[in-house]
mmCIF file of N, CA and C in Angstrom:
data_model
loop_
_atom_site.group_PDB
_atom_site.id
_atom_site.type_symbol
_atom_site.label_atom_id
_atom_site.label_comp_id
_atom_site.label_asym_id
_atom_site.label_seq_id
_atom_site.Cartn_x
_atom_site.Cartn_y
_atom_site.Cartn_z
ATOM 1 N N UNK A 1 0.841 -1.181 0.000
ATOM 2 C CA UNK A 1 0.000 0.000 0.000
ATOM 3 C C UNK A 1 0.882 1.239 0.000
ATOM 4 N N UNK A 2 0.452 2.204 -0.917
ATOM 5 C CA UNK A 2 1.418 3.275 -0.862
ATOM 6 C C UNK A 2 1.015 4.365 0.149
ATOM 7 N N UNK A 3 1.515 5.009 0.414
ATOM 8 C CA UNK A 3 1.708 6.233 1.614
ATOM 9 C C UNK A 3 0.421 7.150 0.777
ATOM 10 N N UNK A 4 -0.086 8.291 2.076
ATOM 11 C CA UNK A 4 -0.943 9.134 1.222
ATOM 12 C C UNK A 4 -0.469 10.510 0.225
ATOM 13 N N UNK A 5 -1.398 10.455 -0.513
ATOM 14 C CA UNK A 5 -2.251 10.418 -0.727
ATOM 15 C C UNK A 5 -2.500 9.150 -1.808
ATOM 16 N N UNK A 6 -4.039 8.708 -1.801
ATOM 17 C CA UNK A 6 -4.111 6.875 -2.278
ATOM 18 C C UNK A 6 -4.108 7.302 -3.525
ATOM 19 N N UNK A 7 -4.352 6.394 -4.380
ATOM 20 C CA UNK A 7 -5.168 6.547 -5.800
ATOM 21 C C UNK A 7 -6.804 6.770 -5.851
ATOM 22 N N UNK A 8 -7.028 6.752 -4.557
ATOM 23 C CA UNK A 8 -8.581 6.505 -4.664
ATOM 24 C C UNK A 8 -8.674 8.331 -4.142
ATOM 25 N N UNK A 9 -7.961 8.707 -3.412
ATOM 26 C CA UNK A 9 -7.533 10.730 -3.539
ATOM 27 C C UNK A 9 -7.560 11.128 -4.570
ATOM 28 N N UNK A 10 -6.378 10.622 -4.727
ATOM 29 C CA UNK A 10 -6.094 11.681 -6.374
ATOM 30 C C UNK A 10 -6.995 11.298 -7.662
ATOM 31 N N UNK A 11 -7.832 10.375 -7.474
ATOM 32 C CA UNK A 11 -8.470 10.092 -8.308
ATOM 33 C C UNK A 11 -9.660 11.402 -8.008
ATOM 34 N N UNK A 12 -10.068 11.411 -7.304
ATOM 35 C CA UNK A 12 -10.905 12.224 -6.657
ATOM 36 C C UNK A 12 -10.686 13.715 -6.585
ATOM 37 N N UNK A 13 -9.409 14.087 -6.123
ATOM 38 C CA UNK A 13 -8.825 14.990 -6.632
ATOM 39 C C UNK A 13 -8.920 15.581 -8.009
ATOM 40 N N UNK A 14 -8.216 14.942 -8.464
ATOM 41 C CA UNK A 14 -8.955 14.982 -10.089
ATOM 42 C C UNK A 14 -10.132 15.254 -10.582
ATOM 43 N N UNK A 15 -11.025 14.795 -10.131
ATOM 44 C CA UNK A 15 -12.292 14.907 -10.633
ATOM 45 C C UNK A 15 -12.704 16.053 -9.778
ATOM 46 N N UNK A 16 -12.481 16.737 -8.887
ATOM 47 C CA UNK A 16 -12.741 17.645 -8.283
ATOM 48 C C UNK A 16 -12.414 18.930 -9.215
ATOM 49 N N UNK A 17 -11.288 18.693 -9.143
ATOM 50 C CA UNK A 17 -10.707 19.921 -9.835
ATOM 51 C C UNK A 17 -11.331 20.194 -11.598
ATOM 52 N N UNK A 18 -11.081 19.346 -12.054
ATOM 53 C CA UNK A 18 -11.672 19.163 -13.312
ATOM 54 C C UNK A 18 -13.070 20.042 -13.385
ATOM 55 N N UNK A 19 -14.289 18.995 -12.599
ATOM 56 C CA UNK A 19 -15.653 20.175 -11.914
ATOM 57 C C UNK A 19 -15.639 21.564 -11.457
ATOM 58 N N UNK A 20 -14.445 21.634 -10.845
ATOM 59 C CA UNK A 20 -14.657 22.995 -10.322
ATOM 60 C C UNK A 20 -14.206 23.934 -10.752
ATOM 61 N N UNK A 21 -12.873 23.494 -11.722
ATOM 62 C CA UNK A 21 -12.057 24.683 -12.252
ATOM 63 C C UNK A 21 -12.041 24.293 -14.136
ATOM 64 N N UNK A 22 -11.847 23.397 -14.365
ATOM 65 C CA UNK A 22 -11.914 23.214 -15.435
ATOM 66 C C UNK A 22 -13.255 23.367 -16.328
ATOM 67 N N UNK A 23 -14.095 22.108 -15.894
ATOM 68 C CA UNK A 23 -15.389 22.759 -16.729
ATOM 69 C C UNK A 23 -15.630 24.002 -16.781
ATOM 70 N N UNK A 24 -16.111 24.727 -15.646
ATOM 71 C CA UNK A 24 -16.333 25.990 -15.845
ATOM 72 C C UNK A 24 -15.655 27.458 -16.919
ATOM 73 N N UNK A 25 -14.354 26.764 -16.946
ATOM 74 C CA UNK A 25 -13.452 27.582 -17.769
ATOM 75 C C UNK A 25 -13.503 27.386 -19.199
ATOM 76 N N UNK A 26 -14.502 26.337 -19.621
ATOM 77 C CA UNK A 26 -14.515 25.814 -20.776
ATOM 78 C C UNK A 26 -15.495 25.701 -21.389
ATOM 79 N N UNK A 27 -16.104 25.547 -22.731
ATOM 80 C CA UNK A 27 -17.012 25.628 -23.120
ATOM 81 C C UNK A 27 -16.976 24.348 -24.567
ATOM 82 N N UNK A 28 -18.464 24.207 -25.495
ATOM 83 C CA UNK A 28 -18.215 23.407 -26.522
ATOM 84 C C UNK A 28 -17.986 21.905 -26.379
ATOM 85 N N UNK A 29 -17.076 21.654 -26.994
ATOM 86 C CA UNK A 29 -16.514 20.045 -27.368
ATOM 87 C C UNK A 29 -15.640 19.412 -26.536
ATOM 88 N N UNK A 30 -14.429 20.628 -26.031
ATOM 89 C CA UNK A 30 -13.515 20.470 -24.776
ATOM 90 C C UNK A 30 -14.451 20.211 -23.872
ATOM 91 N N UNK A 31 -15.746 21.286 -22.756
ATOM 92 C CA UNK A 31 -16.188 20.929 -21.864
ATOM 93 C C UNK A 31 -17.122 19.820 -21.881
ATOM 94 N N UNK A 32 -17.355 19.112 -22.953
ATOM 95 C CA UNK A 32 -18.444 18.182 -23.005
ATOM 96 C C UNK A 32 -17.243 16.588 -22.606
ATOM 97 N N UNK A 33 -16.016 16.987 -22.801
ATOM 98 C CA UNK A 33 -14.884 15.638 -23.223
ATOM 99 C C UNK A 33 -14.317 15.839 -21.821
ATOM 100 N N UNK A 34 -14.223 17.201 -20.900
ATOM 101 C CA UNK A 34 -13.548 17.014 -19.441
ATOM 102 C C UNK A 34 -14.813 16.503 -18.754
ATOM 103 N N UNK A 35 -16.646 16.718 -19.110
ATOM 104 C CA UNK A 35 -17.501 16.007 -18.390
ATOM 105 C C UNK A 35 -17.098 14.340 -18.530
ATOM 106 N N UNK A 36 -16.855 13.955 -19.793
ATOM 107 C CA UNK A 36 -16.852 12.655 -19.889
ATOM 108 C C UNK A 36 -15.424 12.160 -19.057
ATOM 109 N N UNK A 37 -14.874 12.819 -18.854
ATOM 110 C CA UNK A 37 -13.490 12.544 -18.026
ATOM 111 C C UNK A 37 -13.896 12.453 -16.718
ATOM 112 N N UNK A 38 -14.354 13.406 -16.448
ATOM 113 C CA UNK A 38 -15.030 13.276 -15.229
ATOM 114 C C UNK A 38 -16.061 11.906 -14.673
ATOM 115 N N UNK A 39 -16.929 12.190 -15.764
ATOM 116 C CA UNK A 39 -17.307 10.617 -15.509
ATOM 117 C C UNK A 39 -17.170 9.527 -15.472
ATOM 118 N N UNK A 40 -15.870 9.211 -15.922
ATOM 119 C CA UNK A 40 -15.039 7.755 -15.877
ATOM 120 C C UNK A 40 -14.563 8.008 -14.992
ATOM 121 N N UNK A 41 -13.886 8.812 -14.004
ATOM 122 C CA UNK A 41 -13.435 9.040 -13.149
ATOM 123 C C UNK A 41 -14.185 8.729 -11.725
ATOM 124 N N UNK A 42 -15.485 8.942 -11.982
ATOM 125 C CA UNK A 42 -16.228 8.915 -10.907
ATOM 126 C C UNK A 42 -16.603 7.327 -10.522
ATOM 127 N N UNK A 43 -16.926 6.773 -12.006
ATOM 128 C CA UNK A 43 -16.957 4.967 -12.374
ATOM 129 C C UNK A 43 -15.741 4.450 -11.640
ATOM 130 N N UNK A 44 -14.829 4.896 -12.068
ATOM 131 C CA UNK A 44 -13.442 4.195 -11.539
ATOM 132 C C UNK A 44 -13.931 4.100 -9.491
ATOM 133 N N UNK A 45 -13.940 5.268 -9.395
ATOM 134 C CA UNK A 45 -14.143 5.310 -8.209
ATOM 135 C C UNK A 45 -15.070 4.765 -7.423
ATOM 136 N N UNK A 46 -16.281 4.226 -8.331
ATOM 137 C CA UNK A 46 -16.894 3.344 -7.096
ATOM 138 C C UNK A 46 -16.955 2.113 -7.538
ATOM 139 N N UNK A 47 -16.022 2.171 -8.255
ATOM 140 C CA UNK A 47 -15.514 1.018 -8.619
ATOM 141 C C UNK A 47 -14.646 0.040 -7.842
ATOM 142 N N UNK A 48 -13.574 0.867 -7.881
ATOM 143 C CA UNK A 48 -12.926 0.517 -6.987
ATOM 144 C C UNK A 48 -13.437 0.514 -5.254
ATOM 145 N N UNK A 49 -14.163 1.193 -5.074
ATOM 146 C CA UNK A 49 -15.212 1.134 -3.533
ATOM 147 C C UNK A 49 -15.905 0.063 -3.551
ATOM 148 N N UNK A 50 -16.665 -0.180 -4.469
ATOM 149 C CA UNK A 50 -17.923 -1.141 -4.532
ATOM 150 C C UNK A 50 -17.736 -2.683 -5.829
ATOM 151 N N UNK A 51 -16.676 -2.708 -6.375
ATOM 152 C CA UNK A 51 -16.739 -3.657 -7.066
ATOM 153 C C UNK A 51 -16.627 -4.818 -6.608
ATOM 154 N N UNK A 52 -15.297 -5.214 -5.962
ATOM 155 C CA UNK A 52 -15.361 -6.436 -5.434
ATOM 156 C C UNK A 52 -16.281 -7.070 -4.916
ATOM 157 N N UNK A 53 -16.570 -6.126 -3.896
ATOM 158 C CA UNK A 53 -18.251 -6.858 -3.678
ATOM 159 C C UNK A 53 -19.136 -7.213 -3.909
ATOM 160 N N UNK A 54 -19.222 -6.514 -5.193
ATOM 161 C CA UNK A 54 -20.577 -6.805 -5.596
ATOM 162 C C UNK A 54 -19.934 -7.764 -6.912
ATOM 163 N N UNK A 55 -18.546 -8.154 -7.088
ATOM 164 C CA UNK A 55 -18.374 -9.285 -7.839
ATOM 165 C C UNK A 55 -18.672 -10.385 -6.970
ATOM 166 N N UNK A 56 -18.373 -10.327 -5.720
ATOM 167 C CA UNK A 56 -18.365 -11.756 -5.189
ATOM 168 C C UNK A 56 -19.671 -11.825 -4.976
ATOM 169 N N UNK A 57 -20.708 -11.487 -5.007
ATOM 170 C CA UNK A 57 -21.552 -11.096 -4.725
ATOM 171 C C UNK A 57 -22.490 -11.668 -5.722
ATOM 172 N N UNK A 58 -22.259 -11.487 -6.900
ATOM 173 C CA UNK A 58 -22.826 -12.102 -8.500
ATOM 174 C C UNK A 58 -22.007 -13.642 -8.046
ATOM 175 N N UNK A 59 -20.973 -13.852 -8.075
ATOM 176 C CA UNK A 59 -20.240 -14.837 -7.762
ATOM 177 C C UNK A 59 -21.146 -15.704 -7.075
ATOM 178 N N UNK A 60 -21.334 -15.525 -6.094
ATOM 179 C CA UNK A 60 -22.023 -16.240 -5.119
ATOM 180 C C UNK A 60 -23.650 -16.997 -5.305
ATOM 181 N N UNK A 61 -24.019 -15.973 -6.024
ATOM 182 C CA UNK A 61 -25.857 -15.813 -6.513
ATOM 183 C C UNK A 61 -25.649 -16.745 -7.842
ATOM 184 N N UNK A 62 -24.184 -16.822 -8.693
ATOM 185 C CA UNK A 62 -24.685 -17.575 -9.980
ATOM 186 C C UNK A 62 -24.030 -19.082 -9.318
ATOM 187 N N UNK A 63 -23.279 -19.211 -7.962
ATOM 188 C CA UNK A 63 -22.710 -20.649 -8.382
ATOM 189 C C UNK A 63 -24.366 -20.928 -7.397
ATOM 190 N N UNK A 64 -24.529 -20.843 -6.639
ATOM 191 C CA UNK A 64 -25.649 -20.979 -5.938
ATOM 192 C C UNK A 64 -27.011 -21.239 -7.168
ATOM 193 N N UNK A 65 -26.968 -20.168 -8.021
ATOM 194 C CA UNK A 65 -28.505 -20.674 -9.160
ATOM 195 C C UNK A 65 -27.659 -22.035 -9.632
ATOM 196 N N UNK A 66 -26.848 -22.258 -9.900
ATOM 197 C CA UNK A 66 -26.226 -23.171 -10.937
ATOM 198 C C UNK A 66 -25.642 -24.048 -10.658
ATOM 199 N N UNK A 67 -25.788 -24.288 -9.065
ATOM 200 C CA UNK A 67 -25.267 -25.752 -8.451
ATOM 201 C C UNK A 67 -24.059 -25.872 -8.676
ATOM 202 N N UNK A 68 -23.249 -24.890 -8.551
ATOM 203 C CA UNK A 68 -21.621 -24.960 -8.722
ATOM 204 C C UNK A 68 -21.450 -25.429 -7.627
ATOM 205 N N UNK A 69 -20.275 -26.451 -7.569
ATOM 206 C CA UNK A 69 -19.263 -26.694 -6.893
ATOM 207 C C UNK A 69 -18.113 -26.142 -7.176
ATOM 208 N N UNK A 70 -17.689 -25.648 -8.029
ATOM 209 C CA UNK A 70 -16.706 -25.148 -8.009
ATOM 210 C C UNK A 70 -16.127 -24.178 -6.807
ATOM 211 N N UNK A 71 -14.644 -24.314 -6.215
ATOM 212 C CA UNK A 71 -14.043 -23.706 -4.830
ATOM 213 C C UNK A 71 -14.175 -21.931 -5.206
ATOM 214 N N UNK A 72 -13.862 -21.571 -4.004
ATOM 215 C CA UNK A 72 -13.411 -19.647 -4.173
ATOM 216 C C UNK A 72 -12.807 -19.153 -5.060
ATOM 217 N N UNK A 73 -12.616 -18.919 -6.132
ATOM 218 C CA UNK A 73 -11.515 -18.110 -6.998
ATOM 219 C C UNK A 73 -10.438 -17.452 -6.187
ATOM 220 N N UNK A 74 -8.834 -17.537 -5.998
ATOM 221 C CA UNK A 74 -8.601 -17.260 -4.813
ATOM 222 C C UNK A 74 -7.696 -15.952 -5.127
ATOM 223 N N UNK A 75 -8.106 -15.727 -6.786
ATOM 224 C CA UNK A 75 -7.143 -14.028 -7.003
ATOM 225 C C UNK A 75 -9.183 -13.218 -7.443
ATOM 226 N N UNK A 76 -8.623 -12.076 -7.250
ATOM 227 C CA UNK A 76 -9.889 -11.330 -8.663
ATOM 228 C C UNK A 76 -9.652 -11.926 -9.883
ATOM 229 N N UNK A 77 -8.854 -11.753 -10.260
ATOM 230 C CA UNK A 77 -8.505 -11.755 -11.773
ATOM 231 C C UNK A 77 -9.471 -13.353 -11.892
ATOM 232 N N UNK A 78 -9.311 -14.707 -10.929
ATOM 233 C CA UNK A 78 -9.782 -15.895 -11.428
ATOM 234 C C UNK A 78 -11.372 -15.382 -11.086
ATOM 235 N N UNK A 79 -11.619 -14.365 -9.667
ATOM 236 C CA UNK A 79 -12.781 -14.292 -9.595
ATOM 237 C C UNK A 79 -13.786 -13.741 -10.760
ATOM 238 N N UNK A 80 -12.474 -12.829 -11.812
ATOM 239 C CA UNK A 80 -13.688 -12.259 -12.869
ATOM 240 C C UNK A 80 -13.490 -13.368 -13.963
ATOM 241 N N UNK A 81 -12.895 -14.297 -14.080
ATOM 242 C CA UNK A 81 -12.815 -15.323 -15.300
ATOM 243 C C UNK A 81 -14.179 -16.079 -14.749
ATOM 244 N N UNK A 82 -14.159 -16.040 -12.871
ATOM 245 C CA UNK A 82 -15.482 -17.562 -12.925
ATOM 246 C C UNK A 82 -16.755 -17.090 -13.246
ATOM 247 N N UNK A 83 -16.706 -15.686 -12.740
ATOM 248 C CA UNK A 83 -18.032 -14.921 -12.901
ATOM 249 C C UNK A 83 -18.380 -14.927 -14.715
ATOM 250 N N UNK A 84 -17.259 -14.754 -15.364
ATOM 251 C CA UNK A 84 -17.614 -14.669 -16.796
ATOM 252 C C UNK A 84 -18.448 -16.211 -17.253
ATOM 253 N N UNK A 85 -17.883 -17.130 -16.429
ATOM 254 C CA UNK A 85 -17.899 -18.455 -17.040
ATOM 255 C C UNK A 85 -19.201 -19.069 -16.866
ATOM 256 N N UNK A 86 -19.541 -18.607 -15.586
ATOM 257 C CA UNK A 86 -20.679 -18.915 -14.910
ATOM 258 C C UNK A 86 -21.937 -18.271 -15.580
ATOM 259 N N UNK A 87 -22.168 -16.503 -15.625
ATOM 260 C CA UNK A 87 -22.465 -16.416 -16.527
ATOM 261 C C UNK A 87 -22.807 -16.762 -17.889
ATOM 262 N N UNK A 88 -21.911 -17.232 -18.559
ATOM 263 C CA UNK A 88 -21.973 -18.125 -19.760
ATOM 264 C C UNK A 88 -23.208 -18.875 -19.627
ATOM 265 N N UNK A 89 -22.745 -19.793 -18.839
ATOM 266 C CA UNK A 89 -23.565 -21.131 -18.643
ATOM 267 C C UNK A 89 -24.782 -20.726 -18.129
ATOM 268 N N UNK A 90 -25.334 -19.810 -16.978
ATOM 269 C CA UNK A 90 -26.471 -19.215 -17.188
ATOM 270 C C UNK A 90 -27.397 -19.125 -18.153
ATOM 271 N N UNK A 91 -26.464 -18.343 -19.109
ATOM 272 C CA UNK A 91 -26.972 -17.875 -20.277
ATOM 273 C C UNK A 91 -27.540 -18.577 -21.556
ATOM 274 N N UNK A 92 -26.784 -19.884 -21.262
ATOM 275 C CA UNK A 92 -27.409 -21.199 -22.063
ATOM 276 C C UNK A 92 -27.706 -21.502 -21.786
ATOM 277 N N UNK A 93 -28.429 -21.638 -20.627
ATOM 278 C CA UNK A 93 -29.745 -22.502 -19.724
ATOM 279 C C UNK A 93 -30.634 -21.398 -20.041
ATOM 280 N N UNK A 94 -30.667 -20.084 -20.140
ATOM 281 C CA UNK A 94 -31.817 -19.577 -20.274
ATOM 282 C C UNK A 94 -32.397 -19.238 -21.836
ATOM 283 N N UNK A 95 -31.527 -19.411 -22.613
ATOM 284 C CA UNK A 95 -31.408 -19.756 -24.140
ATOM 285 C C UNK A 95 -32.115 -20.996 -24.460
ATOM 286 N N UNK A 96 -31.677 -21.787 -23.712
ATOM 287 C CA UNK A 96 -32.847 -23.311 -23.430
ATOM 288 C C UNK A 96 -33.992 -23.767 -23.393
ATOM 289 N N UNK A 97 -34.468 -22.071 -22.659
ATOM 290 C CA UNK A 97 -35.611 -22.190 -22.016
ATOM 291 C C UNK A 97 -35.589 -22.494 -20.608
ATOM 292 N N UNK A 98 -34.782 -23.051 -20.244
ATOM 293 C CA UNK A 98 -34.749 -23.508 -18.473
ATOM 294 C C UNK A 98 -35.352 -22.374 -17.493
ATOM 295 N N UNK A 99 -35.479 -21.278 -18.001
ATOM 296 C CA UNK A 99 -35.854 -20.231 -17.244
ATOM 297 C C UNK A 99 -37.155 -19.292 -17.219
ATOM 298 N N UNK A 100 -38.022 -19.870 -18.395
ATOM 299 C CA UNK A 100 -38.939 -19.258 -18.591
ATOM 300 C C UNK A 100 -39.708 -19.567 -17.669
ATOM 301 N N UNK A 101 -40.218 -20.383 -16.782
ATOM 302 C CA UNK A 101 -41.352 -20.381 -15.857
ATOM 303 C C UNK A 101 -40.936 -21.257 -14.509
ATOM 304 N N UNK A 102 -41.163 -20.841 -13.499
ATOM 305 C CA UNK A 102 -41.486 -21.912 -12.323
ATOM 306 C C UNK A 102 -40.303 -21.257 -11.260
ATOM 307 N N UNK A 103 -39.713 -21.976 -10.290
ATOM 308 C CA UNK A 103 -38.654 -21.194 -9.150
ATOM 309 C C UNK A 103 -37.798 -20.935 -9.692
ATOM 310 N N UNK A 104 -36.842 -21.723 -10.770
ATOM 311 C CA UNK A 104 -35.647 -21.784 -10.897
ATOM 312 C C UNK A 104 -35.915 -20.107 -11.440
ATOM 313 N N UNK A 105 -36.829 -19.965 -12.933
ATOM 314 C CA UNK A 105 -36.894 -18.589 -13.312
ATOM 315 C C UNK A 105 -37.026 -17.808 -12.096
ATOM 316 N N UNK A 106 -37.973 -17.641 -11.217
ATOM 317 C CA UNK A 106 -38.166 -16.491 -9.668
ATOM 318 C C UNK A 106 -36.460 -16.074 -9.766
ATOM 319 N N UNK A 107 -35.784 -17.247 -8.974
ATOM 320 C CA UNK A 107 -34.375 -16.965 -8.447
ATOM 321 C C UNK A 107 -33.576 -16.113 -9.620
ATOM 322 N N UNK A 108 -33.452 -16.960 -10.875
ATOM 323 C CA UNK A 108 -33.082 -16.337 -11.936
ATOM 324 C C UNK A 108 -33.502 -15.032 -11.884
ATOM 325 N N UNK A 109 -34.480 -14.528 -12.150
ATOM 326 C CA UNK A 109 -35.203 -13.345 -12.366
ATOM 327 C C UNK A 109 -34.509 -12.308 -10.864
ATOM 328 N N UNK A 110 -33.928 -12.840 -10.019
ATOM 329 C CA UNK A 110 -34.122 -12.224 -8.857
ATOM 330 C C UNK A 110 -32.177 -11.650 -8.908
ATOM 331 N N UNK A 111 -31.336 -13.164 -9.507
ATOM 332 C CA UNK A 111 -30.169 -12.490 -9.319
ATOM 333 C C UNK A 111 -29.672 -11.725 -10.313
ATOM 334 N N UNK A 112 -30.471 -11.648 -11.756
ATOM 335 C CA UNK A 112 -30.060 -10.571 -12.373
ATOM 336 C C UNK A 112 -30.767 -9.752 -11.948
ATOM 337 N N UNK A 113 -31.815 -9.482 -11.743
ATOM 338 C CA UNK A 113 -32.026 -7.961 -10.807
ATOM 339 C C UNK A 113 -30.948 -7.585 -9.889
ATOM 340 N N UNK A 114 -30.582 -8.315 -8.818
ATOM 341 C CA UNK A 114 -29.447 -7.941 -7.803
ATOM 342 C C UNK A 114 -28.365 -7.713 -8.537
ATOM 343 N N UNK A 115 -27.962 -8.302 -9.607
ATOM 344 C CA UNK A 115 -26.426 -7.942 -10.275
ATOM 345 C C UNK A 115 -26.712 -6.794 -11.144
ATOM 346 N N UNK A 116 -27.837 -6.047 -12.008
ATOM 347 C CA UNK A 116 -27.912 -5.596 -12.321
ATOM 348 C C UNK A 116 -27.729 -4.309 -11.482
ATOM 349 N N UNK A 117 -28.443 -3.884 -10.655
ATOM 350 C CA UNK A 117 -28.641 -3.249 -9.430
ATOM 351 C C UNK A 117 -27.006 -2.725 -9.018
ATOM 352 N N UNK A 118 -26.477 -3.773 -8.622
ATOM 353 C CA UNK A 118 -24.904 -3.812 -8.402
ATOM 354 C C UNK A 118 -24.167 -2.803 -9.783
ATOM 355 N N UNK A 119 -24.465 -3.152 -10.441
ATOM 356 C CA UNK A 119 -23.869 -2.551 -11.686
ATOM 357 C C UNK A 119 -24.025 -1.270 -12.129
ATOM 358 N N UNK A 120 -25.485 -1.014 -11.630
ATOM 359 C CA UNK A 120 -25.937 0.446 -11.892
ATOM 360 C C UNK A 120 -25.108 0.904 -10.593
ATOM 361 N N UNK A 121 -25.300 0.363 -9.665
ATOM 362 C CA UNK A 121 -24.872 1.448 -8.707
ATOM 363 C C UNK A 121 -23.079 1.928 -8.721
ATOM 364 N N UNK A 122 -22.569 1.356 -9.960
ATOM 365 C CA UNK A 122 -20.917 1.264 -10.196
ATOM 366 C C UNK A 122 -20.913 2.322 -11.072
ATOM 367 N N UNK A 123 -21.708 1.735 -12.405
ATOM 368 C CA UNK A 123 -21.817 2.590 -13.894
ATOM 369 C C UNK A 123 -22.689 4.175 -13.314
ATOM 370 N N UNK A 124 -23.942 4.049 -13.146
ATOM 371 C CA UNK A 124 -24.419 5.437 -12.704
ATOM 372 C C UNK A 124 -25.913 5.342 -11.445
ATOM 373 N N UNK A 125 -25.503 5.563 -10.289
ATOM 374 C CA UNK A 125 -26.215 5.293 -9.425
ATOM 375 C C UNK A 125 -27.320 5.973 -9.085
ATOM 376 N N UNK A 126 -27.713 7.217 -10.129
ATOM 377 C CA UNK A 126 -28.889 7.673 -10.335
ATOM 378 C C UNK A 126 -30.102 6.678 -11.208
ATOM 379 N N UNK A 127 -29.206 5.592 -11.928
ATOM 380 C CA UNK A 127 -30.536 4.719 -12.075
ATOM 381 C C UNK A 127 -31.075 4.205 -11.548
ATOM 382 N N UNK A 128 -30.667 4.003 -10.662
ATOM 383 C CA UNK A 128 -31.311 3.195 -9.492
ATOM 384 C C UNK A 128 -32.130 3.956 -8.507
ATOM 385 N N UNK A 129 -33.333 3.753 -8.226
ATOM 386 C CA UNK A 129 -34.895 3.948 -7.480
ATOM 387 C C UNK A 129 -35.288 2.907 -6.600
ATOM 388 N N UNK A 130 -34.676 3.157 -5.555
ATOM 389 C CA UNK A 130 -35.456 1.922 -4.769
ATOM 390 C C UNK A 130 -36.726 1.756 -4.938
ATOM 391 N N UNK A 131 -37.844 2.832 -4.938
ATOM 392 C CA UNK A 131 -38.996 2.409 -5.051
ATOM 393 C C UNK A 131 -39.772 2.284 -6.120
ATOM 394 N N UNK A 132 -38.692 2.893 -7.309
ATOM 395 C CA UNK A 132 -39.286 2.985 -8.249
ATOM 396 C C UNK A 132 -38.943 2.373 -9.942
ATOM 397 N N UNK A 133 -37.627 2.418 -9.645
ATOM 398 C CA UNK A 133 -36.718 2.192 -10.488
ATOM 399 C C UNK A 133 -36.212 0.577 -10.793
ATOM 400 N N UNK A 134 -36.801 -0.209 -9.610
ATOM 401 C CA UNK A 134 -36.205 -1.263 -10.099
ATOM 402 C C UNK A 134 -36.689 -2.126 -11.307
ATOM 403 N N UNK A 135 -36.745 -3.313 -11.697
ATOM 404 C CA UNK A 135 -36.786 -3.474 -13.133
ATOM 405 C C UNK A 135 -38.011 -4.801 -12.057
ATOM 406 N N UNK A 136 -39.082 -4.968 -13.071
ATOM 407 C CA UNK A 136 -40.444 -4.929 -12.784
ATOM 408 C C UNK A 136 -40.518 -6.395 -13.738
ATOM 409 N N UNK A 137 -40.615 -7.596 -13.245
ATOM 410 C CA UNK A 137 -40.925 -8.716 -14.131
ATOM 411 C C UNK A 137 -42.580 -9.054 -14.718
ATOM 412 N N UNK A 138 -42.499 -8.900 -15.672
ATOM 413 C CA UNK A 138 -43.318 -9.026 -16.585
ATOM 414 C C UNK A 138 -44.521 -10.035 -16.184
#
């Protein structure tokens, strides 16, 4: 771990300054490209706050729908290969049909809501509405 200030500061830093001094000073095509800077910046950042978790988190919800046995992934890096993999295989069970009606769909239906959810709240956490916003099964 490095001494302060973190990356998760100066990341912040950054995006501070950018908002406060930069946009304002700018106008057009430049200020529309330091917003978008800004906004990856902000992604990064709760990204890095909130990702892991909410990878292990999907992790957990797809070996659980999908009767994995498979052990812990014991780096990220394997944790985002199992999540991809798992996924996968999800995805051809519900290509199948396996998911169109009865519990298995409920659960299904329930952990892509939760991973979705997770995701908005990384990518842009104004989509998300607790009471209103969540995604409504048909």
């Amino acid at each position: 771990m490095q001494d302060r200030p973190s990356a998760h500061e100066l990341m912040a830093a950054v995006a501070e300054y950018l908002e406060g001094q930069a946009i304002p000073a700018t106008e057009g095509a430049v200020q529309f490209q330091i917003r978008v800077c800004v906004h990856v910046l902000r992604i990064l950042l709760r990204e890095a706050e909130l990702g892991e978790v909410a990878l292990w988190r999907e992790w957990s919800g797809l070996a659980e729908l999908l009767r994995s046995d498979a052990s812990r992934p014991p780096t990220l890096e394997a944790l985002e290969g199992a999540v991809f993999e798992l996924n996968e295989s999800l995805a051809e069970r519900i290509r199948s049909g396996e998911a169109d009606s009865g519990n298995w769909a409920d659960a299904v239906f329930e952990h892509v809501k939760e991973a979705t959810r997770d995701k908005a709240a990384i990518a842009d956490p104004k989509l998300i509405d607790a009471d209103e916003g969540s995604p409504r099964r048909a």
